[in-house]
Amino acid sequence: MEVRSELLYTEEHEWMRIDGNICTMGITDFAQDALTDIVYVELPEIGTIIESGEVIGNIESVKAVSELYSPITGEVVDINRSLEEEPELINTEPYDNGWIVKLQIDPGEVNSASLLTEEAYLKLTEKAD
Amino acid sequence: MTDNMKRTPLYDWHLSHGAKMGDFGGYEMPLWYTAGPKDEHLSVVSNSGIFDTSHMAAVSVKGAGAFDLLQHCFTKDLSACIGPARKQLVAGRCVYGVFLNETGGVIDDALVYMNGADAYTIIVNAGMGQQVSDHLKHHADGKNVDILDLTDQLGKIDVQGPVAAKIVSTLIQDPETVFEKMPYFSFKGDFFGDPVEAGEVRLTDGTPILLSRTGYTGEFGFEIFLKAEQTVALWEKLIEAGKAFEVLPCGLASRDSLRAGAVLPLSHQDIGNWPFINNPWPFALPYNEDSSGFTKPFFGAASLADPDKHEVTQAFVGFDPRKVIPGEDVVVLDDALTPIGTVLTCATDMAIARHEGRIFSIASEDRPTDLKFRGLCCGFVKTSSRLATGQIVMLQAGKRQLKVEIVEDVRPARTARRAMAKMI
């Protein structure tokens, strides 16, 4: 299982890349492996305001339907439209071309969003195994 | 996983080949292997897949009273069940039906194989050997019959998909003779090597098998029964022989999505302890020609007498791969958004897509060349009254609503019934 040091994580197995006031989100390698073949991704509309803890999308695998939660308040400024054609990108490149949504956020809120470091997330997945 | 979970002879093979394991009927079974459930599903439709189904239970019923016992307990009329002419069951043929309790609810569904005069083998679901045996013994009072649970003595492997006969032909003695006169729902050979009228089937090394032209994927293929201790050797040979045909080992997830697309019920989910009537499987009941009654009396029949009193189970198909996970919070809504029923099965058949109001399969010869197959959700709903074919209903799970269409059939171009001559 791959975990990347430059990313932050949630207990729901999402990753975030914070770049100034832009937060790119996806699901982790652990999550895509547990979900197995992803067949459909429900993306939010650009311009949607998402409150911290709200559902931002749905990820459907052959096995399950799982909701994607935003750990941070922000406005949807971009969505990965290539997932409409190739949802399996989340399986094959969860941290790269499998990104799901970009939010414009207040960087000051990142610290209060209780995100996990690589190390803390690894511990979480070890427990889950 | 708890320690009391049962394992099939192939357990170690599954683990050493990257299978994701899960509980099914008390057995620790492969859900999928490294290829994943989507590729396994597609492989069965376009090539073939190999399934460990050794968890299924087998019960032997032998003796002068066997026929009468099965006529009483099994829904199919064994004296009138083969072909359009409704001939009687003969050695080398098998039939699908169910065992009912006194309220008409399903104890389990089953295939009954006629091995010879007064000798039958009943194949039921994982963990059901004991319960079905007990049910039969309860009704066998005074009848000359021996009932024996063979589950732990037998292994079972399903080879399903259009190239199944090509693979099996490389592993058995005299395949031309074996495949001759082998229609859907027939079998040859015996798992213990006992002589049978329909002719024996042996692997090239002499191992006796029972080769059955059946399965539960909707695709052409075989179920192979043999002694438990010989299961791993045959499995490895099938995997090896299948490599030339790009065949995959397949887990229970793809088995579930394949059977849902083929409109086949999963026992204890789509059929269960409610009256076995008003569903897409009337062929499991012994209806007379104008469906005004049954051709024989059988246990549980009285509770099926008034169909209008009971709920209706129907197949549906969606418009994209999205699905709901059946549970207490999932309801079926009609046009007025009134709750009218529940969802029994919802799975994604990855081999199908919609185009201009029609469903195509990756196996449809006339599929549009640019059609992308992303899959469609499908399954069964149980509602308070019958819905018209083509009617649109909503499946609601929490805030999500999925639009689906009530249908008679789902995945087109299935191969299960195709003539053997076209498949070898």
Coordinates of C-alpha atoms in Angstrom, one line a residue:
Chain A
M1 CA 0.0 0.0 0.0
E2 CA 1.3 3.4 -1.0
V3 CA 1.1 6.4 1.3
R4 CA 2.7 9.8 0.4
S5 CA 4.5 12.0 2.8
E6 CA 3.5 15.3 1.2
L7 CA -0.3 14.6 1.7
L8 CA -2.6 14.9 4.6
Y9 CA -5.3 12.2 5.4
T10 CA -8.7 11.7 7.0
E11 CA -9.9 8.8 9.1
E12 CA -12.3 8.1 6.2
H13 CA -9.3 7.3 4.0
E14 CA -9.3 10.5 1.9
W15 CA -6.2 12.4 1.1
M16 CA -5.7 16.1 0.6
R17 CA -2.9 18.1 -1.1
I18 CA -2.9 21.7 0.2
D19 CA -1.4 24.1 -2.2
G20 CA -2.0 27.7 -1.0
N21 CA -5.8 28.1 -0.9
I22 CA -6.5 25.1 -3.1
C23 CA -7.2 21.7 -1.6
T24 CA -7.1 18.7 -4.0
M25 CA -8.9 15.6 -2.6
G26 CA -9.0 11.9 -3.5
I27 CA -9.2 8.6 -1.8
T28 CA -6.2 6.7 -0.6
D29 CA -4.5 3.6 -2.1
F30 CA -5.8 1.7 1.0
A31 CA -9.4 2.9 0.3
Q32 CA -9.3 2.0 -3.4
D33 CA -7.9 -1.4 -2.7
A34 CA -10.7 -2.1 -0.1
L35 CA -13.4 -0.8 -2.4
T36 CA -12.0 -2.8 -5.4
D37 CA -13.1 -2.0 -8.9
I38 CA -14.5 1.5 -9.0
V39 CA -17.3 1.8 -11.6
Y40 CA -18.9 5.2 -11.1
V41 CA -18.0 8.5 -9.4
E42 CA -20.7 11.1 -8.5
L43 CA -19.0 14.4 -8.6
P44 CA -20.3 17.7 -7.2
E45 CA -21.1 20.8 -9.4
I46 CA -18.4 23.4 -9.7
G47 CA -19.4 26.3 -7.5
T48 CA -21.0 24.2 -4.8
I49 CA -20.1 25.4 -1.3
I50 CA -19.3 22.4 0.9
E51 CA -19.3 22.6 4.7
S52 CA -16.8 20.7 6.7
G53 CA -18.2 17.1 7.3
E54 CA -20.6 17.3 4.3
V55 CA -20.8 14.7 1.6
I56 CA -19.1 15.9 -1.5
G57 CA -19.6 12.9 -3.8
N58 CA -20.2 9.2 -4.1
I59 CA -17.8 6.5 -5.1
E60 CA -19.3 3.3 -6.4
S61 CA -17.3 0.1 -6.6
V62 CA -18.5 -3.3 -7.7
K63 CA -18.9 -4.1 -4.0
A64 CA -20.0 -0.9 -2.3
V65 CA -21.3 2.6 -2.4
S66 CA -19.2 5.0 -0.3
E67 CA -19.6 8.6 0.4
L68 CA -16.8 11.1 0.1
Y69 CA -16.8 13.6 2.9
S70 CA -15.0 16.9 2.9
P71 CA -13.0 17.5 6.1
I72 CA -12.8 21.2 5.4
T73 CA -15.2 24.0 4.3
G74 CA -14.7 25.3 0.8
E75 CA -16.0 25.9 -2.7
V76 CA -15.7 23.4 -5.5
V77 CA -13.5 25.0 -8.1
D78 CA -12.6 21.9 -10.2
I79 CA -13.7 18.3 -10.6
N80 CA -11.9 15.5 -12.4
R81 CA -14.1 15.0 -15.4
S82 CA -11.9 12.2 -16.7
L83 CA -13.4 10.0 -13.9
E84 CA -16.8 10.1 -15.8
E85 CA -15.2 8.1 -18.6
E86 CA -12.5 6.3 -16.6
P87 CA -13.6 5.8 -13.0
E88 CA -10.9 3.1 -12.7
L89 CA -8.3 5.9 -12.6
I90 CA -9.0 5.9 -8.9
N91 CA -7.9 2.3 -8.7
T92 CA -4.8 2.7 -10.9
E93 CA -3.5 6.2 -9.8
P94 CA -5.3 7.2 -6.6
Y95 CA -2.9 10.0 -5.8
D96 CA -2.3 11.3 -9.3
N97 CA -4.8 11.1 -12.2
G98 CA -7.4 9.6 -9.8
W99 CA -7.8 12.9 -7.9
I100 CA -11.5 13.7 -7.4
V101 CA -12.2 17.3 -6.6
K102 CA -10.5 20.7 -5.9
L103 CA -11.8 23.0 -3.3
Q104 CA -10.9 26.6 -2.7
I105 CA -10.4 26.9 1.1
D106 CA -9.2 29.2 3.8
P107 CA -5.7 27.9 4.5
G108 CA -6.1 29.1 8.1
E109 CA -8.7 26.3 8.6
V110 CA -6.4 23.4 7.7
N111 CA -5.0 23.1 11.2
S112 CA -8.5 22.9 12.8
A113 CA -9.6 20.2 10.3
S114 CA -8.0 17.4 12.4
L115 CA -6.2 15.9 9.4
L116 CA -3.7 13.1 9.8
T117 CA -0.1 13.0 8.8
E118 CA 1.4 10.1 6.8
E119 CA 2.6 8.5 10.0
A120 CA -0.8 8.8 11.8
Y121 CA -2.6 7.5 8.8
L122 CA -0.3 4.5 8.4
K123 CA -1.1 3.6 12.1
L124 CA -4.8 3.9 11.3
T125 CA -4.6 1.5 8.4
E126 CA -2.5 -1.0 10.3
K127 CA -5.3 -1.2 12.9
A128 CA -7.9 -1.6 10.1
D129 CA -5.9 -4.5 8.6
Chain B
M1 CA -12.4 -14.5 10.4
T2 CA -13.3 -16.8 13.3
D3 CA -11.8 -20.2 13.7
N4 CA -15.0 -22.1 13.2
M5 CA -15.4 -21.0 9.6
K6 CA -15.3 -23.9 7.1
R7 CA -12.8 -24.1 4.3
T8 CA -12.9 -25.8 0.9
P9 CA -10.0 -28.0 -0.3
L10 CA -8.8 -24.9 -2.4
Y11 CA -8.5 -22.6 0.6
D12 CA -4.6 -22.6 0.5
W13 CA -4.6 -22.1 -3.2
H14 CA -6.9 -19.0 -2.9
L15 CA -4.7 -17.5 -0.2
S16 CA -1.5 -18.1 -2.1
H17 CA -3.0 -16.5 -5.3
G18 CA -4.0 -13.2 -3.7
A19 CA -7.7 -13.9 -3.2
K20 CA -9.7 -11.4 -1.1
M21 CA -11.6 -13.8 1.2
G22 CA -15.0 -13.4 2.8
D23 CA -17.7 -15.3 4.7
F24 CA -20.3 -17.0 2.6
G25 CA -22.7 -19.6 4.1
G26 CA -20.2 -20.3 6.9
Y27 CA -17.3 -20.8 4.5
E28 CA -14.3 -18.7 4.0
M29 CA -14.5 -18.1 0.3
P30 CA -12.7 -16.1 -2.4
L31 CA -14.6 -12.9 -3.3
W32 CA -12.2 -12.0 -6.0
Y33 CA -8.6 -12.6 -7.0
T34 CA -5.9 -10.1 -8.2
A35 CA -7.7 -9.3 -11.5
G36 CA -10.7 -7.9 -9.5
P37 CA -14.4 -8.6 -9.7
K38 CA -15.0 -6.5 -12.9
D39 CA -12.4 -8.3 -15.0
E40 CA -13.6 -11.7 -13.6
H41 CA -17.2 -10.9 -14.6
L42 CA -16.2 -9.8 -18.1
S43 CA -13.9 -12.8 -18.5
V44 CA -16.9 -15.2 -17.9
V45 CA -19.0 -13.4 -20.5
S46 CA -16.3 -13.2 -23.2
N47 CA -14.0 -16.2 -22.4
S48 CA -14.5 -18.2 -19.3
G49 CA -14.0 -18.2 -15.6
I50 CA -13.2 -20.9 -13.1
F51 CA -15.1 -20.9 -9.7
D52 CA -14.5 -22.9 -6.5
T53 CA -18.0 -23.9 -5.5
S54 CA -17.0 -26.7 -3.2
H55 CA -18.9 -24.9 -0.4
M56 CA -22.2 -26.0 -1.9
A57 CA -23.8 -28.9 -0.2
A58 CA -24.7 -32.3 -1.6
V59 CA -27.2 -34.8 -0.3
S60 CA -27.6 -38.3 -1.6
V61 CA -31.2 -39.8 -1.6
K62 CA -31.3 -43.5 -2.5
G63 CA -33.8 -46.3 -2.3
A64 CA -37.2 -47.5 -3.5
G65 CA -38.9 -44.6 -1.7
A66 CA -36.6 -41.8 -3.1
F67 CA -38.8 -40.8 -6.0
D68 CA -42.0 -40.5 -3.8
L69 CA -40.0 -38.6 -1.2
L70 CA -38.8 -36.1 -3.7
Q71 CA -42.2 -35.8 -5.4
H72 CA -43.5 -34.8 -2.0
C73 CA -40.8 -32.4 -0.9
F74 CA -39.4 -30.9 -4.1
T75 CA -41.4 -28.5 -6.2
K76 CA -40.5 -29.9 -9.6
D77 CA -42.7 -32.7 -10.9
L78 CA -40.1 -35.4 -11.5
S79 CA -42.6 -37.4 -13.6
A80 CA -43.1 -34.4 -16.0
C81 CA -40.2 -32.0 -16.2
I82 CA -37.9 -32.6 -19.1
G83 CA -38.3 -30.5 -22.2
P84 CA -41.4 -29.0 -23.8
A85 CA -43.0 -32.4 -23.9
R86 CA -42.6 -32.6 -20.1
K87 CA -41.1 -36.1 -20.0
Q88 CA -40.1 -37.7 -16.8
L89 CA -36.7 -37.2 -15.2
V90 CA -34.2 -39.9 -16.4
A91 CA -30.7 -40.8 -15.4
G92 CA -28.3 -38.2 -16.7
R93 CA -30.6 -35.3 -16.3
C94 CA -31.0 -32.7 -13.6
V95 CA -33.7 -30.2 -12.7
Y96 CA -34.0 -27.0 -10.7
G97 CA -36.7 -26.5 -8.0
V98 CA -37.1 -25.6 -4.4
F99 CA -37.9 -27.2 -1.1
L100 CA -40.7 -25.5 0.8
N101 CA -41.8 -25.4 4.4
E102 CA -45.4 -25.7 5.4
T103 CA -46.1 -22.0 4.9
G104 CA -44.8 -22.2 1.3
G105 CA -41.5 -20.4 2.2
V106 CA -38.3 -21.6 0.7
I107 CA -36.0 -23.8 2.8
D108 CA -33.5 -23.8 -0.1
D109 CA -33.3 -24.1 -3.9
A110 CA -31.7 -27.1 -5.4
L111 CA -30.7 -29.1 -8.4
V112 CA -31.9 -32.7 -8.3
Y113 CA -29.6 -35.0 -10.3
M114 CA -30.9 -38.4 -11.2
N115 CA -27.9 -40.7 -11.0
G116 CA -29.8 -43.9 -11.7
A117 CA -32.8 -46.0 -10.8
D118 CA -33.9 -44.9 -7.2
A119 CA -30.7 -42.8 -6.9
Y120 CA -30.6 -39.0 -6.8
T121 CA -28.1 -36.4 -5.7
I122 CA -29.4 -33.0 -4.5
I123 CA -27.2 -30.0 -4.7
V124 CA -28.1 -27.2 -2.3
N125 CA -26.5 -24.0 -1.0
A126 CA -23.5 -23.7 1.3
G127 CA -24.3 -24.8 4.8
M128 CA -27.7 -26.2 3.9
G129 CA -26.9 -29.9 3.7
Q130 CA -27.9 -30.6 7.3
Q131 CA -31.1 -28.7 7.1
V132 CA -32.3 -30.2 3.8
S133 CA -31.3 -33.7 5.0
D134 CA -33.3 -33.2 8.2
H135 CA -36.3 -32.0 6.2
L136 CA -36.2 -35.0 3.9
K137 CA -35.7 -37.4 6.8
H138 CA -38.7 -35.8 8.6
H139 CA -40.8 -36.6 5.6
A140 CA -39.3 -40.0 4.9
D141 CA -41.2 -41.8 7.6
G142 CA -42.1 -45.3 6.5
K143 CA -40.4 -44.8 3.1
N144 CA -37.5 -47.1 2.1
V145 CA -34.9 -44.4 1.6
D146 CA -31.3 -43.6 2.6
I147 CA -30.4 -39.9 3.0
L148 CA -26.8 -39.0 3.3
D149 CA -25.0 -35.6 3.4
L150 CA -22.1 -36.0 1.1
T151 CA -20.9 -32.3 1.4
D152 CA -17.6 -32.9 3.0
Q153 CA -16.7 -35.8 0.6
L154 CA -17.1 -33.7 -2.5
G155 CA -15.3 -30.9 -4.3
K156 CA -17.0 -28.8 -6.9
I157 CA -15.5 -26.5 -9.6
D158 CA -17.6 -24.5 -12.1
V159 CA -16.1 -23.7 -15.5
Q160 CA -18.4 -21.0 -17.0
G161 CA -18.2 -19.1 -20.2
P162 CA -18.1 -19.6 -24.0
V163 CA -14.7 -21.5 -24.1
A164 CA -15.6 -23.8 -21.2
A165 CA -15.9 -26.9 -23.4
K166 CA -12.6 -26.2 -25.2
I167 CA -10.8 -26.1 -21.8
V168 CA -12.5 -29.2 -20.4
S169 CA -11.9 -31.1 -23.6
T170 CA -8.2 -30.9 -23.0
L171 CA -8.5 -32.6 -19.6
I172 CA -10.9 -35.5 -20.1
Q173 CA -10.7 -38.8 -21.8
D174 CA -12.6 -39.1 -25.1
P175 CA -14.2 -35.6 -25.1
E176 CA -16.0 -36.1 -28.4
T177 CA -18.1 -39.0 -26.9
V178 CA -18.6 -37.1 -23.6
F179 CA -19.9 -33.9 -25.3
E180 CA -22.2 -35.8 -27.7
K181 CA -25.8 -35.5 -26.7
M182 CA -25.1 -33.3 -23.8
P183 CA -27.9 -30.7 -23.6
Y184 CA -28.3 -28.0 -21.0
F185 CA -29.3 -29.5 -17.7
S186 CA -27.8 -32.9 -18.5
F187 CA -24.7 -34.6 -17.0
K188 CA -22.5 -37.6 -17.4
G189 CA -20.2 -39.5 -15.1
D190 CA -20.1 -40.0 -11.3
F191 CA -18.0 -38.3 -8.6
F192 CA -17.2 -41.7 -7.0
G193 CA -16.7 -43.5 -10.3
D194 CA -19.8 -45.6 -9.8
P195 CA -21.1 -46.9 -13.1
V196 CA -23.9 -44.8 -14.6
E197 CA -26.2 -45.3 -17.6
A198 CA -25.3 -42.0 -19.2
G199 CA -21.6 -43.0 -19.5
E200 CA -18.6 -42.3 -17.4
V201 CA -16.4 -39.2 -17.5
R202 CA -12.7 -39.5 -16.5
L203 CA -9.9 -37.0 -16.4
T204 CA -6.9 -38.0 -18.6
D205 CA -5.3 -39.5 -15.4
G206 CA -8.3 -41.7 -14.8
T207 CA -9.9 -39.6 -12.0
P208 CA -13.7 -40.0 -12.2
I209 CA -15.8 -36.9 -12.3
L210 CA -19.4 -35.9 -12.7
L211 CA -19.6 -33.4 -15.5
S212 CA -22.8 -31.4 -15.5
R213 CA -23.9 -28.9 -18.2
T214 CA -25.2 -26.4 -15.7
G215 CA -24.0 -23.4 -13.7
Y216 CA -25.2 -20.2 -12.2
T217 CA -23.8 -17.4 -14.3
G218 CA -26.2 -17.5 -17.3
E219 CA -23.3 -18.5 -19.5
F220 CA -22.4 -21.8 -21.2
G221 CA -20.4 -24.1 -19.1
F222 CA -20.1 -27.0 -16.6
E223 CA -20.2 -27.8 -13.0
I224 CA -17.7 -30.5 -12.1
F225 CA -18.1 -32.7 -9.1
L226 CA -15.3 -35.0 -7.8
K227 CA -13.9 -36.4 -4.6
A228 CA -12.8 -33.6 -2.2
E229 CA -9.1 -34.8 -2.2
Q230 CA -8.9 -34.5 -6.0
T231 CA -10.2 -31.0 -6.2
V232 CA -6.9 -29.1 -6.0
A233 CA -5.3 -31.2 -8.8
L234 CA -8.2 -30.6 -11.2
W235 CA -8.3 -26.8 -10.3
E236 CA -4.6 -26.4 -11.1
K237 CA -5.1 -28.3 -14.4
L238 CA -8.1 -26.1 -15.3
I239 CA -6.1 -22.9 -14.5
E240 CA -3.2 -24.1 -16.6
A241 CA -5.4 -25.2 -19.6
G242 CA -7.3 -22.0 -19.3
K243 CA -4.3 -19.8 -19.8
A244 CA -4.4 -20.2 -23.6
F245 CA -7.9 -18.8 -23.5
E246 CA -7.2 -15.9 -21.1
V247 CA -9.4 -17.6 -18.5
L248 CA -9.4 -16.2 -14.9
P249 CA -10.1 -17.8 -11.5
C250 CA -13.3 -16.0 -10.3
G251 CA -14.6 -15.3 -6.9
L252 CA -18.1 -15.0 -5.4
A253 CA -18.5 -11.2 -6.3
S254 CA -18.5 -11.9 -10.0
R255 CA -20.7 -14.9 -9.5
D256 CA -23.2 -12.6 -7.8
S257 CA -23.1 -9.9 -10.5
L258 CA -23.3 -12.6 -13.3
R259 CA -26.3 -14.3 -11.8
A260 CA -28.1 -11.0 -11.2
G261 CA -27.7 -10.1 -14.9
A262 CA -29.0 -13.6 -15.8
V263 CA -32.1 -13.0 -13.6
L264 CA -31.2 -16.0 -11.3
P265 CA -32.3 -15.8 -7.7
L266 CA -29.9 -16.1 -4.7
S267 CA -31.5 -18.4 -2.1
H268 CA -32.1 -16.7 1.3
Q269 CA -32.0 -13.3 -0.4
D270 CA -34.3 -13.2 -3.5
I271 CA -36.2 -16.3 -2.4
G272 CA -36.6 -17.1 1.2
N273 CA -39.0 -17.7 4.0
W274 CA -42.0 -16.2 2.2
P275 CA -44.4 -17.9 -0.2
F276 CA -42.6 -19.0 -3.3
I277 CA -45.0 -17.4 -5.8
N278 CA -45.3 -14.2 -7.9
N279 CA -41.6 -14.3 -8.9
P280 CA -39.6 -14.6 -12.1
W281 CA -39.1 -18.3 -11.5
P282 CA -42.5 -20.0 -12.1
F283 CA -40.6 -22.8 -13.9
A284 CA -39.5 -24.1 -10.5
L285 CA -43.2 -24.9 -9.7
P286 CA -45.1 -27.8 -11.4
Y287 CA -47.7 -25.8 -13.2
N288 CA -50.1 -27.5 -15.5
E289 CA -50.3 -26.4 -19.1
D290 CA -52.7 -23.5 -18.6
S291 CA -51.1 -22.6 -15.2
S292 CA -54.5 -23.2 -13.6
G293 CA -53.0 -25.6 -11.0
F294 CA -50.2 -28.0 -10.2
T295 CA -49.5 -31.4 -11.8
K296 CA -48.8 -33.0 -8.4
P297 CA -49.5 -32.4 -4.7
F298 CA -46.4 -31.3 -2.8
F299 CA -45.5 -30.0 0.7
G300 CA -46.1 -26.3 1.0
A301 CA -48.4 -26.1 -2.1
A302 CA -51.5 -25.2 -0.1
S303 CA -49.9 -21.9 1.0
L304 CA -49.3 -20.9 -2.7
A305 CA -53.0 -21.2 -3.6
D306 CA -54.0 -17.6 -3.4
P307 CA -51.2 -15.6 -5.3
D308 CA -53.0 -12.2 -5.0
K309 CA -52.5 -12.2 -1.2
H310 CA -48.7 -12.2 -1.6
E311 CA -46.0 -9.7 -2.6
V312 CA -44.4 -9.8 -6.1
T313 CA -40.8 -10.2 -6.9
Q314 CA -39.6 -8.7 -10.2
A315 CA -36.3 -8.0 -12.0
F316 CA -35.1 -4.5 -12.7
V317 CA -32.3 -2.8 -14.5
G318 CA -30.9 0.7 -14.1
F319 CA -29.5 3.3 -16.4
D320 CA -25.9 3.4 -15.2
P321 CA -23.7 1.3 -12.9
R322 CA -24.8 3.1 -9.7
K323 CA -26.5 0.8 -7.2
V324 CA -27.9 0.7 -3.7
I325 CA -26.9 -1.8 -1.0
P326 CA -30.0 -3.6 0.0
G327 CA -30.9 -3.0 3.6
E328 CA -33.6 -1.7 5.9
D329 CA -33.2 1.9 4.8
V330 CA -33.6 1.1 1.1
V331 CA -37.1 1.4 -0.3
V332 CA -38.8 1.2 -3.8
L333 CA -40.8 4.3 -4.7
D334 CA -43.5 4.6 -7.4
D335 CA -44.2 7.7 -9.6
A336 CA -45.9 9.4 -6.7
L337 CA -42.8 8.7 -4.5
T338 CA -44.9 6.4 -2.3
P339 CA -43.0 3.4 -0.8
I340 CA -44.2 0.2 -2.5
G341 CA -41.5 -2.3 -1.6
T342 CA -37.9 -3.4 -0.8
V343 CA -34.8 -4.2 -2.8
L344 CA -33.6 -7.9 -2.6
T345 CA -30.6 -7.8 -4.8
C346 CA -28.7 -4.9 -6.5
A347 CA -25.5 -5.6 -8.3
T348 CA -23.7 -4.1 -11.3
D349 CA -23.6 -6.3 -14.5
M350 CA -20.3 -4.9 -15.9
A351 CA -20.9 -6.5 -19.3
I352 CA -23.9 -4.5 -20.4
A353 CA -24.8 -1.0 -21.6
R354 CA -27.9 0.9 -22.9
H355 CA -28.1 2.3 -26.4
E356 CA -31.2 3.9 -27.8
G357 CA -33.6 2.1 -25.4
R358 CA -32.0 -1.3 -25.8
I359 CA -29.6 -3.2 -23.7
F360 CA -26.5 -4.7 -25.3
S361 CA -23.9 -7.0 -23.9
I362 CA -20.2 -7.1 -24.8
A363 CA -21.2 -10.5 -26.3
S364 CA -24.0 -9.0 -28.5
E365 CA -23.0 -9.6 -32.1
D366 CA -24.9 -6.5 -33.2
R367 CA -23.6 -4.1 -30.5
P368 CA -22.7 -0.6 -31.8
T369 CA -19.0 -0.4 -32.3
D370 CA -18.6 2.8 -30.4
L371 CA -20.8 1.7 -27.4
K372 CA -18.9 1.9 -24.1
F373 CA -19.7 -0.8 -21.6
R374 CA -19.7 0.8 -18.2
G375 CA -22.2 -1.6 -16.7
L376 CA -25.8 -1.3 -15.4
C377 CA -27.1 -2.0 -12.0
C378 CA -29.7 -4.8 -11.8
G379 CA -31.4 -7.1 -9.4
F380 CA -34.8 -7.8 -7.8
V381 CA -37.4 -5.8 -6.0
K382 CA -40.3 -7.2 -3.9
T383 CA -43.4 -5.0 -4.1
S384 CA -46.9 -5.0 -2.8
S385 CA -48.4 -5.5 -6.2
R386 CA -47.3 -6.4 -9.7
L387 CA -45.6 -3.7 -11.7
A388 CA -45.8 -3.4 -15.5
T389 CA -42.8 -4.4 -17.6
G390 CA -41.1 -1.1 -18.5
Q391 CA -42.4 0.8 -15.5
I392 CA -39.9 3.1 -13.9
V393 CA -39.5 3.0 -10.2
M394 CA -37.0 4.7 -7.8
L395 CA -34.7 2.9 -5.4
Q396 CA -34.1 5.2 -2.5
A397 CA -31.2 4.8 0.0
G398 CA -31.0 7.7 2.3
K399 CA -30.7 10.8 0.2
R400 CA -29.8 8.9 -3.0
Q401 CA -32.4 7.9 -5.5
L402 CA -31.7 5.7 -8.5
K403 CA -34.1 5.4 -11.4
V404 CA -34.6 1.8 -12.6
E405 CA -36.8 0.0 -15.0
I406 CA -38.9 -3.2 -14.3
V407 CA -37.9 -5.8 -16.8
E408 CA -38.3 -9.5 -17.8
D409 CA -34.7 -10.0 -18.6
V410 CA -31.4 -8.2 -18.2
R411 CA -28.2 -9.3 -19.9
P412 CA -28.8 -10.3 -23.6
A413 CA -26.8 -12.7 -25.7
R414 CA -26.3 -15.2 -22.8
T415 CA -24.7 -18.5 -23.8
A416 CA -26.0 -21.0 -21.2
R417 CA -28.5 -22.7 -23.6
R418 CA -26.4 -22.6 -26.7
A419 CA -26.0 -25.9 -28.5
M420 CA -22.9 -27.9 -27.5
A421 CA -21.9 -28.3 -31.2
K422 CA -21.4 -24.5 -31.5
M423 CA -19.2 -24.4 -28.4
I424 CA -16.5 -27.1 -29.1

